[in-house]
C-alpha positions as a LaTeX table, in Angstrom:
\begin{tabular}{lrrr}
\hline
Residue & $x$ (\AA) & $y$ (\AA) & $z$ (\AA) \\
\hline
Met1 & $-224.18$ & $-126.23$ & $-5.53$ \\
Ser2 & $-223.51$ & $-128.93$ & $-2.93$ \\
Leu3 & $-221.19$ & $-128.50$ & $-0.01$ \\
Pro4 & $-218.11$ & $-130.64$ & 0.59 \\
Pro5 & $-217.82$ & $-132.35$ & 3.96 \\
Ser6 & $-217.25$ & $-129.77$ & 6.66 \\
Ser7 & $-217.08$ & $-129.68$ & 10.44 \\
Val8 & $-218.92$ & $-126.36$ & 10.33 \\
Arg9 & $-222.61$ & $-127.18$ & 10.37 \\
Cys10 & $-224.01$ & $-123.82$ & 11.43 \\
Ile11 & $-222.79$ & $-120.23$ & 10.96 \\
Ala12 & $-224.04$ & $-116.87$ & 12.16 \\
Leu13 & $-224.00$ & $-113.32$ & 10.86 \\
Ala14 & $-224.44$ & $-110.68$ & 13.55 \\
Gly15 & $-224.01$ & $-106.94$ & 13.79 \\
Pro16 & $-225.67$ & $-103.74$ & 14.91 \\
Thr17 & $-228.79$ & $-102.46$ & 13.22 \\
Ala18 & $-228.24$ & $-101.09$ & 9.69 \\
Ser19 & $-224.84$ & $-102.79$ & 9.32 \\
Gly20 & $-225.85$ & $-104.68$ & 6.17 \\
Lys21 & $-226.68$ & $-108.12$ & 7.60 \\
Ser22 & $-229.72$ & $-108.78$ & 5.38 \\
Ala23 & $-227.93$ & $-107.94$ & 2.14 \\
Ala24 & $-224.96$ & $-110.06$ & 3.18 \\
Ser25 & $-227.18$ & $-113.03$ & 4.04 \\
Leu26 & $-228.83$ & $-112.90$ & 0.61 \\
Ala27 & $-225.41$ & $-112.80$ & $-1.04$ \\
Ile28 & $-224.46$ & $-115.92$ & 0.92 \\
Ala29 & $-227.68$ & $-117.65$ & $-0.13$ \\
Arg30 & $-226.96$ & $-116.97$ & $-3.81$ \\
Arg31 & $-223.68$ & $-118.86$ & $-3.54$ \\
Trp32 & $-224.31$ & $-121.75$ & $-1.14$ \\
Pro33 & $-227.29$ & $-123.96$ & $-0.23$ \\
Val34 & $-228.36$ & $-122.31$ & 3.01 \\
Glu35 & $-231.51$ & $-121.39$ & 4.91 \\
Ile36 & $-231.75$ & $-118.29$ & 7.09 \\
Ile37 & $-232.89$ & $-118.30$ & 10.70 \\
Ser38 & $-233.80$ & $-114.82$ & 11.91 \\
Val39 & $-232.27$ & $-113.79$ & 15.23 \\
Asp40 & $-234.48$ & $-110.75$ & 15.71 \\
Ser41 & $-237.02$ & $-110.15$ & 18.47 \\
Ala42 & $-239.05$ & $-107.76$ & 16.26 \\
Leu43 & $-239.25$ & $-109.81$ & 13.05 \\
Val44 & $-241.25$ & $-112.50$ & 14.86 \\
Tyr45 & $-244.32$ & $-110.23$ & 14.87 \\
Arg46 & $-246.94$ & $-110.23$ & 12.13 \\
Gly47 & $-248.11$ & $-106.86$ & 10.83 \\
Met48 & $-244.88$ & $-105.13$ & 11.86 \\
Asp49 & $-243.09$ & $-104.88$ & 8.53 \\
Ile50 & $-241.93$ & $-101.32$ & 7.90 \\
Gly51 & $-240.48$ & $-100.45$ & 11.30 \\
Thr52 & $-238.64$ & $-103.78$ & 11.56 \\
Ala53 & $-237.05$ & $-103.60$ & 8.08 \\
Lys54 & $-238.51$ & $-107.05$ & 7.48 \\
Pro55 & $-237.20$ & $-108.89$ & 4.40 \\
Thr56 & $-239.57$ & $-108.33$ & 1.49 \\
Pro57 & $-241.75$ & $-111.16$ & 0.13 \\
Ala58 & $-239.40$ & $-111.37$ & $-2.87$ \\
Glu59 & $-236.37$ & $-111.72$ & $-0.59$ \\
Gln60 & $-238.10$ & $-114.36$ & 1.50 \\
Ala61 & $-239.03$ & $-116.23$ & $-1.69$ \\
Glu62 & $-235.40$ & $-116.20$ & $-2.83$ \\
Val63 & $-234.17$ & $-118.21$ & 0.16 \\
Pro64 & $-236.11$ & $-119.89$ & 3.00 \\
His65 & $-236.38$ & $-117.61$ & 6.04 \\
His66 & $-237.44$ & $-118.88$ & 9.47 \\
Leu67 & $-238.74$ & $-117.26$ & 12.68 \\
Ile68 & $-240.40$ & $-114.38$ & 10.83 \\
Asp69 & $-244.12$ & $-113.63$ & 11.30 \\
Ile70 & $-244.57$ & $-116.37$ & 13.91 \\
Arg71 & $-246.27$ & $-114.32$ & 16.65 \\
Asp72 & $-249.15$ & $-111.87$ & 16.95 \\
Pro73 & $-248.03$ & $-108.54$ & 18.44 \\
Leu74 & $-250.22$ & $-109.30$ & 21.46 \\
Asp75 & $-248.06$ & $-112.30$ & 22.34 \\
Ala76 & $-244.61$ & $-112.46$ & 23.90 \\
Tyr77 & $-241.62$ & $-114.33$ & 22.49 \\
Ser78 & $-238.81$ & $-115.19$ & 24.87 \\
Ala79 & $-235.14$ & $-116.04$ & 24.54 \\
Ala80 & $-235.97$ & $-119.53$ & 25.79 \\
Ala81 & $-238.55$ & $-119.94$ & 23.02 \\
Phe82 & $-235.99$ & $-118.74$ & 20.50 \\
Val83 & $-233.39$ & $-121.28$ & 21.65 \\
Ser84 & $-235.95$ & $-124.07$ & 21.40 \\
Asp85 & $-237.16$ & $-122.99$ & 17.96 \\
Ala86 & $-233.68$ & $-122.28$ & 16.57 \\
Thr87 & $-232.23$ & $-125.56$ & 17.82 \\
Arg88 & $-235.07$ & $-127.50$ & 16.20 \\
Leu89 & $-234.73$ & $-125.58$ & 12.92 \\
Ile90 & $-230.96$ & $-126.04$ & 12.81 \\
Gly91 & $-231.43$ & $-129.80$ & 12.97 \\
Glu92 & $-234.17$ & $-129.78$ & 10.33 \\
Ile93 & $-232.13$ & $-127.62$ & 7.93 \\
Gln94 & $-229.07$ & $-129.80$ & 8.36 \\
Ala95 & $-231.18$ & $-132.89$ & 7.69 \\
Arg96 & $-232.13$ & $-131.33$ & 4.35 \\
Gly97 & $-228.42$ & $-131.11$ & 3.46 \\
Arg98 & $-228.31$ & $-127.34$ & 3.80 \\
Thr99 & $-226.45$ & $-125.00$ & 6.14 \\
Pro100 & $-228.33$ & $-122.91$ & 8.72 \\
Val101 & $-227.27$ & $-119.26$ & 8.75 \\
Leu102 & $-228.42$ & $-117.36$ & 11.85 \\
Val103 & $-228.80$ & $-113.69$ & 10.98 \\
Gly104 & $-229.76$ & $-110.82$ & 13.25 \\
Gly105 & $-229.01$ & $-108.37$ & 15.98 \\
Thr106 & $-230.92$ & $-109.55$ & 19.06 \\
Met107 & $-227.87$ & $-110.27$ & 21.16 \\
Leu108 & $-229.83$ & $-111.80$ & 24.04 \\
Tyr109 & $-230.92$ & $-114.53$ & 21.62 \\
Phe110 & $-227.36$ & $-115.16$ & 20.45 \\
Lys111 & $-226.16$ & $-115.23$ & 24.06 \\
Ala112 & $-228.86$ & $-117.72$ & 25.06 \\
Leu113 & $-228.09$ & $-119.97$ & 22.10 \\
Leu114 & $-224.33$ & $-119.87$ & 22.66 \\
Gln115 & $-224.19$ & $-120.01$ & 26.44 \\
Gly116 & $-227.48$ & $-121.45$ & 27.59 \\
Met117 & $-229.76$ & $-119.79$ & 30.11 \\
Asp118 & $-230.01$ & $-119.54$ & 33.84 \\
Asp119 & $-233.00$ & $-121.37$ & 35.22 \\
Met120 & $-235.59$ & $-118.62$ & 35.45 \\
Pro121 & $-239.27$ & $-118.73$ & 36.38 \\
Gln122 & $-241.58$ & $-118.91$ & 33.40 \\
Ala123 & $-243.45$ & $-115.75$ & 32.42 \\
Asp124 & $-246.73$ & $-115.27$ & 34.24 \\
Ala125 & $-249.24$ & $-113.30$ & 32.18 \\
Ala126 & $-251.43$ & $-112.41$ & 35.16 \\
Val127 & $-248.50$ & $-111.06$ & 37.17 \\
Arg128 & $-247.26$ & $-109.07$ & 34.17 \\
Glu129 & $-250.67$ & $-107.52$ & 33.64 \\
Arg130 & $-250.81$ & $-106.41$ & 37.29 \\
Ile131 & $-247.36$ & $-104.84$ & 36.98 \\
Asp132 & $-248.32$ & $-103.12$ & 33.71 \\
Ala133 & $-251.52$ & $-101.78$ & 35.28 \\
Arg134 & $-249.54$ & $-100.29$ & 38.16 \\
Ala135 & $-247.08$ & $-98.79$ & 35.70 \\
Arg136 & $-249.90$ & $-97.13$ & 33.78 \\
Asp137 & $-251.19$ & $-95.64$ & 37.03 \\
Gln138 & $-247.89$ & $-94.71$ & 38.71 \\
Gly139 & $-245.26$ & $-94.63$ & 35.94 \\
Trp140 & $-242.21$ & $-96.83$ & 35.49 \\
Pro141 & $-239.94$ & $-94.65$ & 37.69 \\
Ala142 & $-242.23$ & $-95.48$ & 40.63 \\
Leu143 & $-241.89$ & $-99.19$ & 39.91 \\
His144 & $-238.13$ & $-98.75$ & 39.56 \\
Ala145 & $-238.14$ & $-97.26$ & 43.07 \\
Glu146 & $-240.03$ & $-100.35$ & 44.23 \\
Leu147 & $-237.39$ & $-102.55$ & 42.56 \\
Val148 & $-234.68$ & $-100.70$ & 44.50 \\
Gln149 & $-236.24$ & $-102.06$ & 47.71 \\
Val150 & $-236.44$ & $-105.72$ & 46.63 \\
Asp151 & $-233.50$ & $-106.04$ & 44.20 \\
Pro152 & $-231.09$ & $-103.11$ & 44.53 \\
Ala153 & $-228.40$ & $-104.82$ & 42.42 \\
Thr154 & $-230.69$ & $-105.07$ & 39.41 \\
Ala155 & $-232.23$ & $-101.64$ & 39.95 \\
Ala156 & $-228.76$ & $-100.05$ & 39.99 \\
Arg157 & $-228.06$ & $-101.12$ & 36.39 \\
Leu158 & $-231.48$ & $-100.18$ & 34.98 \\
Ser159 & $-232.81$ & $-96.84$ & 33.83 \\
Pro160 & $-235.98$ & $-95.79$ & 35.70 \\
Asn161 & $-237.76$ & $-95.94$ & 32.32 \\
Asp162 & $-236.46$ & $-99.36$ & 31.23 \\
Ser163 & $-239.97$ & $-100.78$ & 31.34 \\
Gln164 & $-239.22$ & $-104.22$ & 29.89 \\
Arg165 & $-236.44$ & $-105.12$ & 32.33 \\
Ile166 & $-238.13$ & $-103.53$ & 35.34 \\
Gln167 & $-241.26$ & $-105.52$ & 34.55 \\
Arg168 & $-239.34$ & $-108.79$ & 34.27 \\
Ala169 & $-237.36$ & $-108.19$ & 37.47 \\
Leu170 & $-240.52$ & $-107.44$ & 39.47 \\
Glu171 & $-242.27$ & $-110.41$ & 37.89 \\
Val172 & $-239.45$ & $-112.78$ & 38.85 \\
Phe173 & $-239.45$ & $-111.46$ & 42.40 \\
Glu174 & $-243.21$ & $-111.85$ & 42.73 \\
Val175 & $-243.27$ & $-115.35$ & 41.23 \\
Ser176 & $-240.17$ & $-116.78$ & 42.91 \\
Gly177 & $-239.66$ & $-114.63$ & 45.99 \\
Gln178 & $-236.04$ & $-114.13$ & 44.92 \\
Pro179 & $-234.38$ & $-111.15$ & 43.20 \\
Ile180 & $-233.47$ & $-111.79$ & 39.59 \\
Ser181 & $-229.87$ & $-110.79$ & 40.40 \\
Ala182 & $-229.63$ & $-113.86$ & 42.65 \\
Leu183 & $-230.82$ & $-116.10$ & 39.83 \\
His184 & $-228.40$ & $-114.65$ & 37.25 \\
Thr185 & $-225.58$ & $-116.87$ & 38.45 \\
Gly186 & $-223.75$ & $-117.19$ & 35.14 \\
His187 & $-224.00$ & $-120.96$ & 35.53 \\
Ala188 & $-226.65$ & $-122.07$ & 33.10 \\
Ser189 & $-228.09$ & $-125.54$ & 32.92 \\
Pro190 & $-225.91$ & $-127.97$ & 30.89 \\
His191 & $-226.11$ & $-126.73$ & 27.33 \\
Gln192 & $-224.63$ & $-127.98$ & 24.08 \\
Ser193 & $-224.82$ & $-125.12$ & 21.62 \\
Pro194 & $-225.31$ & $-125.93$ & 17.93 \\
Leu195 & $-223.32$ & $-122.74$ & 17.18 \\
Lys196 & $-219.65$ & $-122.17$ & 18.00 \\
Pro197 & $-218.44$ & $-118.62$ & 18.79 \\
Gln198 & $-215.70$ & $-118.88$ & 16.15 \\
His199 & $-218.39$ & $-119.49$ & 13.52 \\
Leu200 & $-219.98$ & $-116.10$ & 14.22 \\
Ile201 & $-219.19$ & $-113.41$ & 11.64 \\
Ser202 & $-219.65$ & $-109.93$ & 13.06 \\
Leu203 & $-220.24$ & $-106.82$ & 10.95 \\
Glu204 & $-218.86$ & $-103.88$ & 12.91 \\
Pro205 & $-218.04$ & $-100.35$ & 11.66 \\
Asp206 & $-214.60$ & $-98.86$ & 12.05 \\
His207 & $-216.25$ & $-95.43$ & 12.07 \\
Arg208 & $-219.37$ & $-94.87$ & 14.16 \\
Ala209 & $-220.41$ & $-91.92$ & 11.95 \\
Trp210 & $-220.84$ & $-94.30$ & 9.01 \\
Leu211 & $-223.29$ & $-96.41$ & 11.01 \\
His212 & $-225.17$ & $-93.35$ & 12.25 \\
Gly213 & $-225.56$ & $-92.23$ & 8.65 \\
Arg214 & $-226.96$ & $-95.61$ & 7.67 \\
Ile215 & $-229.34$ & $-95.54$ & 10.63 \\
Ala216 & $-230.63$ & $-92.11$ & 9.54 \\
Gln217 & $-231.11$ & $-93.25$ & 5.94 \\
Arg218 & $-233.03$ & $-96.30$ & 7.02 \\
Phe219 & $-235.26$ & $-94.48$ & 9.52 \\
Asp220 & $-236.05$ & $-91.83$ & 6.91 \\
Ala221 & $-236.99$ & $-94.60$ & 4.48 \\
Met222 & $-239.29$ & $-96.15$ & 7.11 \\
Leu223 & $-241.05$ & $-92.82$ & 7.62 \\
Ala224 & $-241.44$ & $-92.38$ & 3.86 \\
Asp225 & $-242.73$ & $-95.95$ & 3.49 \\
Gly226 & $-245.50$ & $-95.44$ & 6.08 \\
Leu227 & $-244.24$ & $-96.25$ & 9.57 \\
Val228 & $-246.77$ & $-93.90$ & 11.16 \\
Ala229 & $-249.65$ & $-95.50$ & 9.23 \\
Glu230 & $-248.42$ & $-98.96$ & 10.24 \\
Val231 & $-248.50$ & $-98.01$ & 13.91 \\
Gln232 & $-251.92$ & $-96.42$ & 13.45 \\
Arg233 & $-253.23$ & $-99.73$ & 12.07 \\
Leu234 & $-251.82$ & $-101.58$ & 15.05 \\
Arg235 & $-253.40$ & $-99.08$ & 17.46 \\
Ala236 & $-256.74$ & $-99.41$ & 15.68 \\
Arg237 & $-256.93$ & $-103.07$ & 16.66 \\
Gly238 & $-257.83$ & $-101.94$ & 20.16 \\
Asp239 & $-256.12$ & $-104.83$ & 21.99 \\
Leu240 & $-252.52$ & $-103.60$ & 21.91 \\
His241 & $-250.82$ & $-101.17$ & 24.28 \\
Ile242 & $-247.44$ & $-99.51$ & 24.59 \\
Asp243 & $-246.19$ & $-101.79$ & 27.37 \\
Leu244 & $-246.27$ & $-104.94$ & 25.23 \\
Pro245 & $-242.84$ & $-106.25$ & 24.15 \\
Ser246 & $-243.85$ & $-105.81$ & 20.50 \\
Met247 & $-244.72$ & $-102.15$ & 20.95 \\
Arg248 & $-241.50$ & $-101.49$ & 22.85 \\
Cys249 & $-239.52$ & $-102.12$ & 19.66 \\
Val250 & $-237.45$ & $-99.16$ & 18.51 \\
Gly251 & $-239.49$ & $-96.90$ & 16.25 \\
Tyr252 & $-242.84$ & $-98.32$ & 17.34 \\
Arg253 & $-242.64$ & $-97.02$ & 20.90 \\
Gln254 & $-241.66$ & $-93.51$ & 19.80 \\
Thr255 & $-244.39$ & $-93.41$ & 17.15 \\
Trp256 & $-247.02$ & $-94.69$ & 19.58 \\
Glu257 & $-246.10$ & $-92.04$ & 22.18 \\
Leu258 & $-246.38$ & $-89.19$ & 19.68 \\
Leu259 & $-249.68$ & $-90.51$ & 18.36 \\
Asp260 & $-250.92$ & $-90.53$ & 21.95 \\
Ala261 & $-249.84$ & $-86.89$ & 22.28 \\
Ala262 & $-251.52$ & $-85.93$ & 19.01 \\
Gly263 & $-254.86$ & $-87.48$ & 19.89 \\
Ala264 & $-257.19$ & $-87.64$ & 16.90 \\
Ala265 & $-255.18$ & $-85.09$ & 14.91 \\
Pro266 & $-252.53$ & $-86.15$ & 12.38 \\
Leu267 & $-248.93$ & $-85.66$ & 13.40 \\
Ser268 & $-247.77$ & $-82.11$ & 12.70 \\
Pro269 & $-244.49$ & $-81.39$ & 10.88 \\
Ala270 & $-242.96$ & $-80.52$ & 14.25 \\
Gln271 & $-244.12$ & $-83.83$ & 15.74 \\
Leu272 & $-242.77$ & $-85.75$ & 12.73 \\
Ala273 & $-239.44$ & $-84.02$ & 13.23 \\
Glu274 & $-239.52$ & $-84.97$ & 16.90 \\
Leu275 & $-240.37$ & $-88.56$ & 15.97 \\
Arg276 & $-237.36$ & $-88.67$ & 13.66 \\
Glu277 & $-235.01$ & $-87.35$ & 16.33 \\
Arg278 & $-236.34$ & $-89.65$ & 19.04 \\
Gly279 & $-236.29$ & $-92.65$ & 16.70 \\
Leu280 & $-232.72$ & $-91.96$ & 15.63 \\
Ala281 & $-231.55$ & $-91.52$ & 19.23 \\
Ala282 & $-233.17$ & $-94.80$ & 20.30 \\
Thr283 & $-231.73$ & $-96.66$ & 17.31 \\
Arg284 & $-228.24$ & $-95.32$ & 17.94 \\
Gln285 & $-228.48$ & $-96.46$ & 21.56 \\
Leu286 & $-229.60$ & $-99.90$ & 20.39 \\
Ala287 & $-226.60$ & $-100.11$ & 18.05 \\
Lys288 & $-224.26$ & $-99.12$ & 20.89 \\
Arg289 & $-225.61$ & $-101.93$ & 23.08 \\
Gln290 & $-225.29$ & $-104.43$ & 20.23 \\
Leu291 & $-221.66$ & $-103.47$ & 19.62 \\
Thr292 & $-220.84$ & $-103.70$ & 23.32 \\
Trp293 & $-222.10$ & $-107.27$ & 23.41 \\
Leu294 & $-220.29$ & $-108.26$ & 20.23 \\
Arg295 & $-217.00$ & $-106.92$ & 21.54 \\
Ser296 & $-217.35$ & $-109.24$ & 24.53 \\
Met297 & $-217.05$ & $-112.18$ & 22.09 \\
Pro298 & $-213.29$ & $-112.47$ & 21.39 \\
Gln299 & $-213.68$ & $-115.55$ & 19.16 \\
Arg300 & $-215.94$ & $-113.84$ & 16.63 \\
Arg301 & $-214.74$ & $-113.10$ & 13.08 \\
Val302 & $-214.90$ & $-109.31$ & 12.66 \\
Ile303 & $-215.48$ & $-107.62$ & 9.31 \\
Ala304 & $-215.52$ & $-103.83$ & 9.00 \\
Cys305 & $-218.95$ & $-103.26$ & 7.50 \\
Asp306 & $-218.01$ & $-99.73$ & 6.40 \\
Ala307 & $-215.11$ & $-100.99$ & 4.27 \\
Pro308 & $-215.75$ & $-101.03$ & 0.49 \\
Glu309 & $-214.63$ & $-104.65$ & 0.34 \\
Ala310 & $-216.97$ & $-105.78$ & 3.16 \\
Pro311 & $-219.34$ & $-107.84$ & 0.91 \\
Ala312 & $-216.39$ & $-109.75$ & $-0.59$ \\
Leu313 & $-214.87$ & $-110.29$ & 2.86 \\
Val314 & $-218.12$ & $-111.76$ & 4.17 \\
Leu315 & $-218.24$ & $-114.24$ & 1.29 \\
Glu316 & $-214.60$ & $-115.13$ & 1.79 \\
Ser317 & $-215.17$ & $-115.77$ & 5.50 \\
Val318 & $-218.15$ & $-117.99$ & 4.74 \\
Arg319 & $-216.15$ & $-119.84$ & 2.06 \\
Ala320 & $-213.33$ & $-120.45$ & 4.55 \\
Leu321 & $-215.81$ & $-121.88$ & 7.05 \\
Leu322 & $-217.79$ & $-124.04$ & 4.63 \\
Glu323 & $-215.18$ & $-125.09$ & 2.14 \\
Gly324 & $-211.83$ & $-124.48$ & 3.81 \\
\hline
\end{tabular}
């Protein structure tokens, strides 16, 4: 099916984890000539399939998916890299006469694509490794206390255990000599986004309990499908550690920590129960942060993902954008 002329050349489908984005994107692909660009900081990693709810090989064969399995878990992938890759892919997909559909829940990536980015120092692997080594020796709360001294504004909004953001803030200070709060000006370099905020469809629940139920169902399915074994395989490589961005992903971090506690022994029923509770708590917190960001986007098109008619409403919104 070909598309009529339209001013809408790129659309997006966002929402918190477990809101039904993947199923909705496949439904869109069955009706219109589209290609999917993943907006997910976990799906970029190879060998991390179960805990990321990665689209199956059959689903990926049904419609072209991009930005999945493009990094080894040892490597980092930044918002800047995403913007570069997504912008290139959007142009390539449009040149093929198809519509790019950006699908995911990594809101930092959406923000960077829509608004551009402040000019930040590039990541420095050597500096990060020194910070990680100190964290392993002293703990992240100690490094948070250090951040209080050099960048109190940033430290005030971070948990003492927010390893990823503490690491980045200390790295920026060491590389640039300036606190990251001074560089977050809100005035990004000139940026022409290929995506308009009004072309973002947002799946948001009217009832938080519905989403929490979906999160529990999905995490239980991950455990049944072998999440623990997947993390064990990653640990067995010998070159990965818990402070890598890939291993900080929800589900992987909690599993890694409990495997550390278990040592060589298999996880006990009590430890598996603890893993479930910790994984659910972390996922619910992730969903809360995702919803907070989405609600800061007044131009988005909101669909109640817990409504029975949600799948039809998604298709109708896409039709209005592409054919209206």
